[in-house]
mmCIF file of C-alpha atoms in Angstrom:
data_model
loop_
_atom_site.group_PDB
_atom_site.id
_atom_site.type_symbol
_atom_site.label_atom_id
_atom_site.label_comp_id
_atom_site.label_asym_id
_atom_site.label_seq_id
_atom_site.Cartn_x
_atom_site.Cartn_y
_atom_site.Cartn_z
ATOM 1 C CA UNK U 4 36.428 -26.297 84.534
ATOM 2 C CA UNK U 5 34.914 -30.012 83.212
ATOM 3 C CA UNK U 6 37.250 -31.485 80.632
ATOM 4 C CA UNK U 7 35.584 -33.006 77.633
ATOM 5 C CA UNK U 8 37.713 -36.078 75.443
ATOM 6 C CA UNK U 9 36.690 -37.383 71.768
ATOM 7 C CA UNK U 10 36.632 -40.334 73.566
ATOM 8 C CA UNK U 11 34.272 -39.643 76.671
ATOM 9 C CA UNK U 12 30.982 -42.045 77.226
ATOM 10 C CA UNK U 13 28.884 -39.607 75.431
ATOM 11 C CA UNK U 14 31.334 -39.572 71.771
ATOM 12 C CA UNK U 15 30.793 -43.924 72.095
ATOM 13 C CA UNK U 16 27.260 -43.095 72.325
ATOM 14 C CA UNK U 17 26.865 -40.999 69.486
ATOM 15 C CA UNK U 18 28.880 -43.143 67.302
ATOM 16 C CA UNK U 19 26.748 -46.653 68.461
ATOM 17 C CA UNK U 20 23.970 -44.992 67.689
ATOM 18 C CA UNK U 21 25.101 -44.028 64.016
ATOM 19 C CA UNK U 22 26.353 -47.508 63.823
ATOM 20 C CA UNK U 23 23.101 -48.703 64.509
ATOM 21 C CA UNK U 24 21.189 -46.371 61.826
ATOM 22 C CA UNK U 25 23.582 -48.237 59.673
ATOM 23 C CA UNK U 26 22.631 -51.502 60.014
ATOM 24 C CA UNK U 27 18.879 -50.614 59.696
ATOM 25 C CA UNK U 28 19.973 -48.726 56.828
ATOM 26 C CA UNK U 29 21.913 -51.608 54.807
ATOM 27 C CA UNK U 30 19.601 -54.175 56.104
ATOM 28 C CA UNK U 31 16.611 -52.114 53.878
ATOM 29 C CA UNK U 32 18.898 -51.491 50.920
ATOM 30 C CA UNK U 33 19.892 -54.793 50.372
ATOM 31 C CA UNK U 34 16.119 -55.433 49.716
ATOM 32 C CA UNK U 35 16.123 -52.732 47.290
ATOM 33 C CA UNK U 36 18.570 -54.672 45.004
ATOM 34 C CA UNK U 37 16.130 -56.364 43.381
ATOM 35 C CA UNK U 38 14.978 -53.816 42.305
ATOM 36 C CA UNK U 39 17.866 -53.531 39.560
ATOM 37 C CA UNK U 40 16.906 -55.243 36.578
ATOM 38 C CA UNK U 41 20.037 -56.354 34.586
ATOM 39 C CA UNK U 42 18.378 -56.612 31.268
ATOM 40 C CA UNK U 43 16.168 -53.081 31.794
ATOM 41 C CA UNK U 44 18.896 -51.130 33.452
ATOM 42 C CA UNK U 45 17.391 -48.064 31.534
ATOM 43 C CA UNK U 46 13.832 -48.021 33.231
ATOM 44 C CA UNK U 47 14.609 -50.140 36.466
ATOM 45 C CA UNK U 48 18.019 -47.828 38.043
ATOM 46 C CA UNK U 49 15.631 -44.976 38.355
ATOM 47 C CA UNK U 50 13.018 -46.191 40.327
ATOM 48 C CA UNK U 51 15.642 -48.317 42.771
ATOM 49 C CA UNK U 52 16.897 -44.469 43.330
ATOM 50 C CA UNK U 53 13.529 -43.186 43.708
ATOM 51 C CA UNK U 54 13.191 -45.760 46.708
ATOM 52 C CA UNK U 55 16.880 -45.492 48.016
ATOM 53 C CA UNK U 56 15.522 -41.564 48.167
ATOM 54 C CA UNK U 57 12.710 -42.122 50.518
ATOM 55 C CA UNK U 58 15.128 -44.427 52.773
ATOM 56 C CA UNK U 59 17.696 -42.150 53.277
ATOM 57 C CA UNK U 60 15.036 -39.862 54.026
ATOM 58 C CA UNK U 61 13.512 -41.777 56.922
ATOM 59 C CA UNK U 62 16.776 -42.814 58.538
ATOM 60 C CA UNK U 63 18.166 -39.606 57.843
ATOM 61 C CA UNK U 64 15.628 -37.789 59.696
ATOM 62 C CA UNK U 65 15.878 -40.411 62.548
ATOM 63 C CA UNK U 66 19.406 -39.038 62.364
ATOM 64 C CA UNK U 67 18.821 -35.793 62.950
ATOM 65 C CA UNK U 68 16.519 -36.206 65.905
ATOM 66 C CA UNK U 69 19.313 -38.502 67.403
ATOM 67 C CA UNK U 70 21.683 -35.823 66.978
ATOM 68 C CA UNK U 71 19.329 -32.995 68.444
ATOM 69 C CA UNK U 72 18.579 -35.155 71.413
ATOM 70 C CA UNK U 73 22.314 -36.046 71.840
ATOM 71 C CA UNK U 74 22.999 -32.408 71.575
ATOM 72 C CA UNK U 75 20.652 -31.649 74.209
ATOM 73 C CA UNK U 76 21.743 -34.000 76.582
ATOM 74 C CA UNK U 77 25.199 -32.705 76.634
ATOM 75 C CA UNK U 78 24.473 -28.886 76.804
ATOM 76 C CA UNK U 79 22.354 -30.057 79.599
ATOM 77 C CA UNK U 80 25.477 -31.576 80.984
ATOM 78 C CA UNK U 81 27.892 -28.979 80.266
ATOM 79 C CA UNK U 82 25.249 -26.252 82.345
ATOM 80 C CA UNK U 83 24.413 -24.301 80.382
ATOM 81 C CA UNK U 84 22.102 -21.446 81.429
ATOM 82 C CA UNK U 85 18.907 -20.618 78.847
ATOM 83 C CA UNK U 86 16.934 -22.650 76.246
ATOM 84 C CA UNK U 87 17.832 -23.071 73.017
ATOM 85 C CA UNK U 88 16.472 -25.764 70.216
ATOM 86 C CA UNK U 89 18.646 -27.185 67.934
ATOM 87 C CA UNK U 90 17.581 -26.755 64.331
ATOM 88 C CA UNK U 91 17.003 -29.857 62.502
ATOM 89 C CA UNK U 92 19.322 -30.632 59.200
ATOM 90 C CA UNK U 93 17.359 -30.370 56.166
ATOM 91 C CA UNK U 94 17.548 -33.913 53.473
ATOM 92 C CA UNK U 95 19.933 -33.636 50.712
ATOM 93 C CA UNK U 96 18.636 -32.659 47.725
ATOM 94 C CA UNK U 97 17.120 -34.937 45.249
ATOM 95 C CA UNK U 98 19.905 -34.245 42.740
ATOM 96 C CA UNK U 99 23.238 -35.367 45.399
ATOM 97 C CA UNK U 100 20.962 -38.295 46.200
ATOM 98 C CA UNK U 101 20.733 -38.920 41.974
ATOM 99 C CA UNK U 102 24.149 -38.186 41.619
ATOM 100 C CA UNK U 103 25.707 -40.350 44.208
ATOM 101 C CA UNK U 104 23.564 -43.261 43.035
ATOM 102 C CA UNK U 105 24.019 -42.772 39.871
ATOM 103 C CA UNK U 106 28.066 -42.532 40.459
ATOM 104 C CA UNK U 107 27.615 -46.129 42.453
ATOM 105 C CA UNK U 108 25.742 -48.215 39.527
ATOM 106 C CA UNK U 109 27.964 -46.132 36.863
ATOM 107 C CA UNK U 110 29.911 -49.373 35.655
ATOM 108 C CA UNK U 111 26.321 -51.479 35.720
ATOM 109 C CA UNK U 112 25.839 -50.135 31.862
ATOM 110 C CA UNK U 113 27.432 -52.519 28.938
ATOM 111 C CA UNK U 114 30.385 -50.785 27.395
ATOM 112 C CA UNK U 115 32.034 -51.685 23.845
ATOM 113 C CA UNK U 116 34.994 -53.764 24.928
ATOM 114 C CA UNK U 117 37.533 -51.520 23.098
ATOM 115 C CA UNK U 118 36.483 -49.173 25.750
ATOM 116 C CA UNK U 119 35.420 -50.586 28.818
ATOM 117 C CA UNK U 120 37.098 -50.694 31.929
ATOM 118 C CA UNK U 121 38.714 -53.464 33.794
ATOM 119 C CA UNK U 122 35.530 -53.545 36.142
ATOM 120 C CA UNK U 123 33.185 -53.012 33.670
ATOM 121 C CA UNK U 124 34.505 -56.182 31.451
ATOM 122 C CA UNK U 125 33.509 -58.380 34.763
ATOM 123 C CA UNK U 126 30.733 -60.545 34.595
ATOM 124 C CA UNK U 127 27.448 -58.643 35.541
ATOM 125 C CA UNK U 128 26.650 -60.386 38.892
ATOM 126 C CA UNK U 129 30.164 -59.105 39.818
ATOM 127 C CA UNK U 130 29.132 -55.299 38.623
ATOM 128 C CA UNK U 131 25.570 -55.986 40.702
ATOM 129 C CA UNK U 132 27.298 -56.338 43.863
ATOM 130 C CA UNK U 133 30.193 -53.833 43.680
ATOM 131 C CA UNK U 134 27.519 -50.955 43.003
ATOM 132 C CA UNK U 135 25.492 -52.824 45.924
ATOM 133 C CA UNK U 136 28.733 -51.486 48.349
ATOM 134 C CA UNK U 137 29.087 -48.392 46.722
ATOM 135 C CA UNK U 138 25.787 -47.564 47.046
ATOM 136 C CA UNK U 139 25.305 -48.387 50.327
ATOM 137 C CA UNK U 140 28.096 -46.439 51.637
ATOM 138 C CA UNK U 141 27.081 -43.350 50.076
ATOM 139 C CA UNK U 142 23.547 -43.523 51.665
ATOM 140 C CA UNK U 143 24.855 -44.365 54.938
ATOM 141 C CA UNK U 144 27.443 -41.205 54.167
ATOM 142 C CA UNK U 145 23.854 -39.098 53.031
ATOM 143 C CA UNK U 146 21.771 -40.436 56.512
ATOM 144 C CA UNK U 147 24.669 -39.750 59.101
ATOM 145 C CA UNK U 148 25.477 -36.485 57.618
ATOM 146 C CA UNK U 149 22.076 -35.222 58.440
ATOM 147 C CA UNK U 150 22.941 -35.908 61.998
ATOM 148 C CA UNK U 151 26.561 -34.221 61.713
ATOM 149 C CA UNK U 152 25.121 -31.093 60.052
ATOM 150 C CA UNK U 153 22.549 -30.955 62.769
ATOM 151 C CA UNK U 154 25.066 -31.192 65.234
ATOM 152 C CA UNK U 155 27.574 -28.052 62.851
ATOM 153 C CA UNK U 156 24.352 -25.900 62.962
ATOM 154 C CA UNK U 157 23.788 -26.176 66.845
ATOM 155 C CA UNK U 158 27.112 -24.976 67.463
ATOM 156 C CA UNK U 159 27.117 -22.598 64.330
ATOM 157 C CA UNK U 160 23.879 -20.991 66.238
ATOM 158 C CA UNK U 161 24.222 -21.653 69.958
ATOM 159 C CA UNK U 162 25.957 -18.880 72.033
ATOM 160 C CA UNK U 163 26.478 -21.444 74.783
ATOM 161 C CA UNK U 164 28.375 -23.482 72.203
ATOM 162 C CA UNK U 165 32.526 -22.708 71.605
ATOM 163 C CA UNK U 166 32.865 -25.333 68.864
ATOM 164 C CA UNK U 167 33.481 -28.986 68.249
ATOM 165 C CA UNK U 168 35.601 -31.438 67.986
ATOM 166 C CA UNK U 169 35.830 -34.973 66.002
ATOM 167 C CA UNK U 170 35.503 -38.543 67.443
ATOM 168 C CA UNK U 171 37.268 -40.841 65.117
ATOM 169 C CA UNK U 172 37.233 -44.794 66.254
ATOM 170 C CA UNK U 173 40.719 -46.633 66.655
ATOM 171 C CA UNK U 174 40.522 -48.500 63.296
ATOM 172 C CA UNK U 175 39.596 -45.247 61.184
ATOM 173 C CA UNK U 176 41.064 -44.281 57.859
ATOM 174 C CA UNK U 177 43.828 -41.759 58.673
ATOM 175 C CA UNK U 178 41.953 -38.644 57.170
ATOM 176 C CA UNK U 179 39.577 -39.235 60.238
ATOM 177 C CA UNK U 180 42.479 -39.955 62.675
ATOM 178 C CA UNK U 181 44.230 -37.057 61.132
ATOM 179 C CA UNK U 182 40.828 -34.367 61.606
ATOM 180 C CA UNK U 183 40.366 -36.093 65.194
ATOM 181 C CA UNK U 184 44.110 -35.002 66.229
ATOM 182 C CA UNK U 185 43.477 -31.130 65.532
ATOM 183 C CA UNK U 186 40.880 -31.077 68.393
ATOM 184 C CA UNK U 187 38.364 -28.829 69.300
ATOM 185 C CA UNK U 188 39.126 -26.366 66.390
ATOM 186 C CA UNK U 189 35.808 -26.682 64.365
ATOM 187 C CA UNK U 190 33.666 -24.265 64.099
ATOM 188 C CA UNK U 191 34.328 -22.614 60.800
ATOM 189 C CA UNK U 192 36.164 -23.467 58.006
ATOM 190 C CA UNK U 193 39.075 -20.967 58.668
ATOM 191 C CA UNK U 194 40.008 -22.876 62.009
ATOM 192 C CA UNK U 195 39.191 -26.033 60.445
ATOM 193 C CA UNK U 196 41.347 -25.780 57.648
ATOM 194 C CA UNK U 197 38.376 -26.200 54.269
ATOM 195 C CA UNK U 198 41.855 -27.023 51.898
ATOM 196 C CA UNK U 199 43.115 -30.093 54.145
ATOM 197 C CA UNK U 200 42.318 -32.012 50.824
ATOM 198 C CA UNK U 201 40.844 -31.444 47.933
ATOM 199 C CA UNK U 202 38.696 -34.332 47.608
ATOM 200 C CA UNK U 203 36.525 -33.166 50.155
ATOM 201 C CA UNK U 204 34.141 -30.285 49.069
ATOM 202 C CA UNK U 205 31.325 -28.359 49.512
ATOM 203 C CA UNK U 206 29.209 -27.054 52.537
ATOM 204 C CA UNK U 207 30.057 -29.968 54.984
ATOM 205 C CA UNK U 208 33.969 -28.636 54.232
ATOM 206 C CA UNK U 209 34.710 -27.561 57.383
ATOM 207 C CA UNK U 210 34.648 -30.971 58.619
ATOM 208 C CA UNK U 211 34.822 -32.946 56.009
ATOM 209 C CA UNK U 212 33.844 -36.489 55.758
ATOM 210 C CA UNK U 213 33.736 -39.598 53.150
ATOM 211 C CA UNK U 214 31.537 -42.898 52.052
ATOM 212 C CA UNK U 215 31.321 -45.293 55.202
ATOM 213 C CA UNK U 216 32.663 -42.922 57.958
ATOM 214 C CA UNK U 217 31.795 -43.380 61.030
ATOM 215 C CA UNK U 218 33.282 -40.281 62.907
ATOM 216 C CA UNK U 219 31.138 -38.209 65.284
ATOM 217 C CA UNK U 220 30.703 -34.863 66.610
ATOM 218 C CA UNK U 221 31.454 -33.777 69.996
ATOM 219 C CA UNK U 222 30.085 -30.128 70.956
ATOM 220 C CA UNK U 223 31.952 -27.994 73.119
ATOM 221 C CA UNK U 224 30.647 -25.378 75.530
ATOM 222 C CA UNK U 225 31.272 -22.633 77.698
ATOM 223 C CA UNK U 226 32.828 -23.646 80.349
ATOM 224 C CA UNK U 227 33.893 -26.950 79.062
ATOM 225 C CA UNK U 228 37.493 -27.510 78.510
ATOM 226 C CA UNK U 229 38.334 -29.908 75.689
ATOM 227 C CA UNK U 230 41.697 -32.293 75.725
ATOM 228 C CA UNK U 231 42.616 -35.146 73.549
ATOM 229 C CA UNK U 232 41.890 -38.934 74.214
ATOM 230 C CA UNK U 233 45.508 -40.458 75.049
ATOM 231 C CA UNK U 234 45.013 -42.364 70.888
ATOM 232 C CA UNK U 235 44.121 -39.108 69.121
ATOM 233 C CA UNK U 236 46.915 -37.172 71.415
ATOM 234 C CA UNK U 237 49.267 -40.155 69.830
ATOM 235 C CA UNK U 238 48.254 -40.078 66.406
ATOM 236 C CA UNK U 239 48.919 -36.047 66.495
ATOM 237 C CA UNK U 240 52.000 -36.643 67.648
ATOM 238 C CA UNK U 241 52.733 -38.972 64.862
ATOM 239 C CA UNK U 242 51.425 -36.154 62.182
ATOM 240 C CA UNK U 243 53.848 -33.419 64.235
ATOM 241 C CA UNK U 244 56.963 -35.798 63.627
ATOM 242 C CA UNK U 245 56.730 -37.091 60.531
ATOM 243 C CA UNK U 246 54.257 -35.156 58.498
ATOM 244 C CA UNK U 247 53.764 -31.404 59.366
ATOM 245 C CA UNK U 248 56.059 -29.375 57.293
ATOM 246 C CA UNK U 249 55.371 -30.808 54.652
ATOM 247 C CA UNK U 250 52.706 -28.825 52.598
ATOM 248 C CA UNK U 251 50.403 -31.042 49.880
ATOM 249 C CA UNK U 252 52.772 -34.041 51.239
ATOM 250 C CA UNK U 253 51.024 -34.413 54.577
ATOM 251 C CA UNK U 254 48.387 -37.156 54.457
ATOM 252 C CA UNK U 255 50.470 -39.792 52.329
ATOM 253 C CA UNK U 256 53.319 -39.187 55.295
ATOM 254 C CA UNK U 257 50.876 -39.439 57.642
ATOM 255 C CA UNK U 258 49.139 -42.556 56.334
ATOM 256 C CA UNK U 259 53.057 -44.144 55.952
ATOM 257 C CA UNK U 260 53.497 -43.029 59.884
ATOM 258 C CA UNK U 261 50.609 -44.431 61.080
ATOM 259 C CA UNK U 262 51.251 -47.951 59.263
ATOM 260 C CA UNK U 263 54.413 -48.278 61.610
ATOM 261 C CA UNK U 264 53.709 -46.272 64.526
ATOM 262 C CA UNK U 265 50.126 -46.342 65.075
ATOM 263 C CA UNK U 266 48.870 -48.722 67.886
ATOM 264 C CA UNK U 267 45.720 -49.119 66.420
ATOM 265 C CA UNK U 268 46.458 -49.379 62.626
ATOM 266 C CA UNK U 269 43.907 -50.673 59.687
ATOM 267 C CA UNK U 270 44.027 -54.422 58.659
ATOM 268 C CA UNK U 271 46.804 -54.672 55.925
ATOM 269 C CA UNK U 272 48.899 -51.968 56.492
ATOM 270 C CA UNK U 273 51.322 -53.769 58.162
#
């Protein structure tokens, strides 16, 4: 039986390529920014979403058919018998692509000062740039997503599929590090645990993921026998010792654990 890692050839692959939709991606909303007129915020913040729209629309179509093709390629690996074609993730909806833009340039509109906060008392060059982050991290969360969920629907549909796992990179945020330890358990949202934290909702629940994550998915198949990378077998071990048993508590014991025992740990936690 051929044993499959979160951190085989393949997962580094995947995850350049998402990388590089990325850059592409912030390199074209950048020249959107001008787009943002300070002194017609009213007028101008709807058509800058109207064009971040049809971007994360290209790239995240270009994300799907990397995903499909990346899909293919590794059932073709795995060998398994019969054809099957992976079913393309649809766009997000106008309104999560409204709402998420609308969330990032929330602090862009003048407040009376007896109620404005911290941020939105800062000068408004210094609002202009911190909705430039915001927003691009929730389109690049919108574009790579279509890729993931094309990857979740393969699997979903695929008899040849078992389920998948998560690829998290070494300096990841440990909610990724933390869904990369559990393995090859996803599939649906009973074995993937949908209430691992609240904060992360909705359909994409069963493996959930946040603004500027890079994580990718690894199918599984028949005949395929998944292990752990030697880092994701560590940082499980780290959750097993000093934060299972410890229901709502987990992540914050886990983040604490990693900050002193992880090999690989964010800048600044140390």
């Amino acid at each position: 039986m051929a044993t499959l890692s979160d951190d085989n050839p393949a997962a580094s692959r995947q995850r350049a390529i998402q990388r590089g939709l990325t850059r592409l991606l912030l390199r074209d909303m950048k020249k959107l920014r001008r787009l943002i007129v300070a002194s017609r915020l009213k007028s101008s913040v709807p058509s800058w979403i109207d064009a971040v729209r049809v971007l994360v629309d290209q790239y995240g179509q270009t994300a799907a058919s990397a995903a499909a093709d990346f899909y293919d390629s590794q059932r073709e690996a795995a060998g398994v018998p019969g054809n099957f074609t992976v079913p393309l993730a649809d766009p997000p909806p106008d309104d999560q692509i409204d709402l998420s833009m609308r969330w990032a340039t929330k602090d862009l509109w003048p407040r009376d000062a007896d109620v404005a906060t911290e941020v939105q008392s800062r000068p408004i060059e210094e609002r202009m740039a911190a909705a430039q982050v915001k927003a691009e991290q929730a389109a690049q969360r919108l574009v790579v997503d279509q890729g993931r969920q094309t990857l979740r629907q393969a699997v979903q549909q695929d008899r040849g599929a078992v389920g998948y796992a998560r690829a998290a990179a070494l300096g990841g945020c440990s909610f990724c590090k933390l869904m990369a330890s559990r393995g090859m358990v996803y599939k649906s949202a009973d074995s993937a645990g949908r209430d691992a934290n609240d904060r992360f909702s909705g359909d994409a629940s069963v493996a959930k993921f946040h603004n500027d994550c890079h994580c990718a998915i690894i199918p599984v198949f028949r005949g395929q026998r998944f292990e752990l990378s030697p880092h994701a077998a560590e940082w499980d071990r780290i959750y097993r010792e000093y934060a299972a048993g410890h229901p709502g508590d987990q992540l914050r014991l886990f983040r604490r654990a990693l900050a002193e025992h992880d090999q690989h740990p964010l800048p600044g936690t140390r």
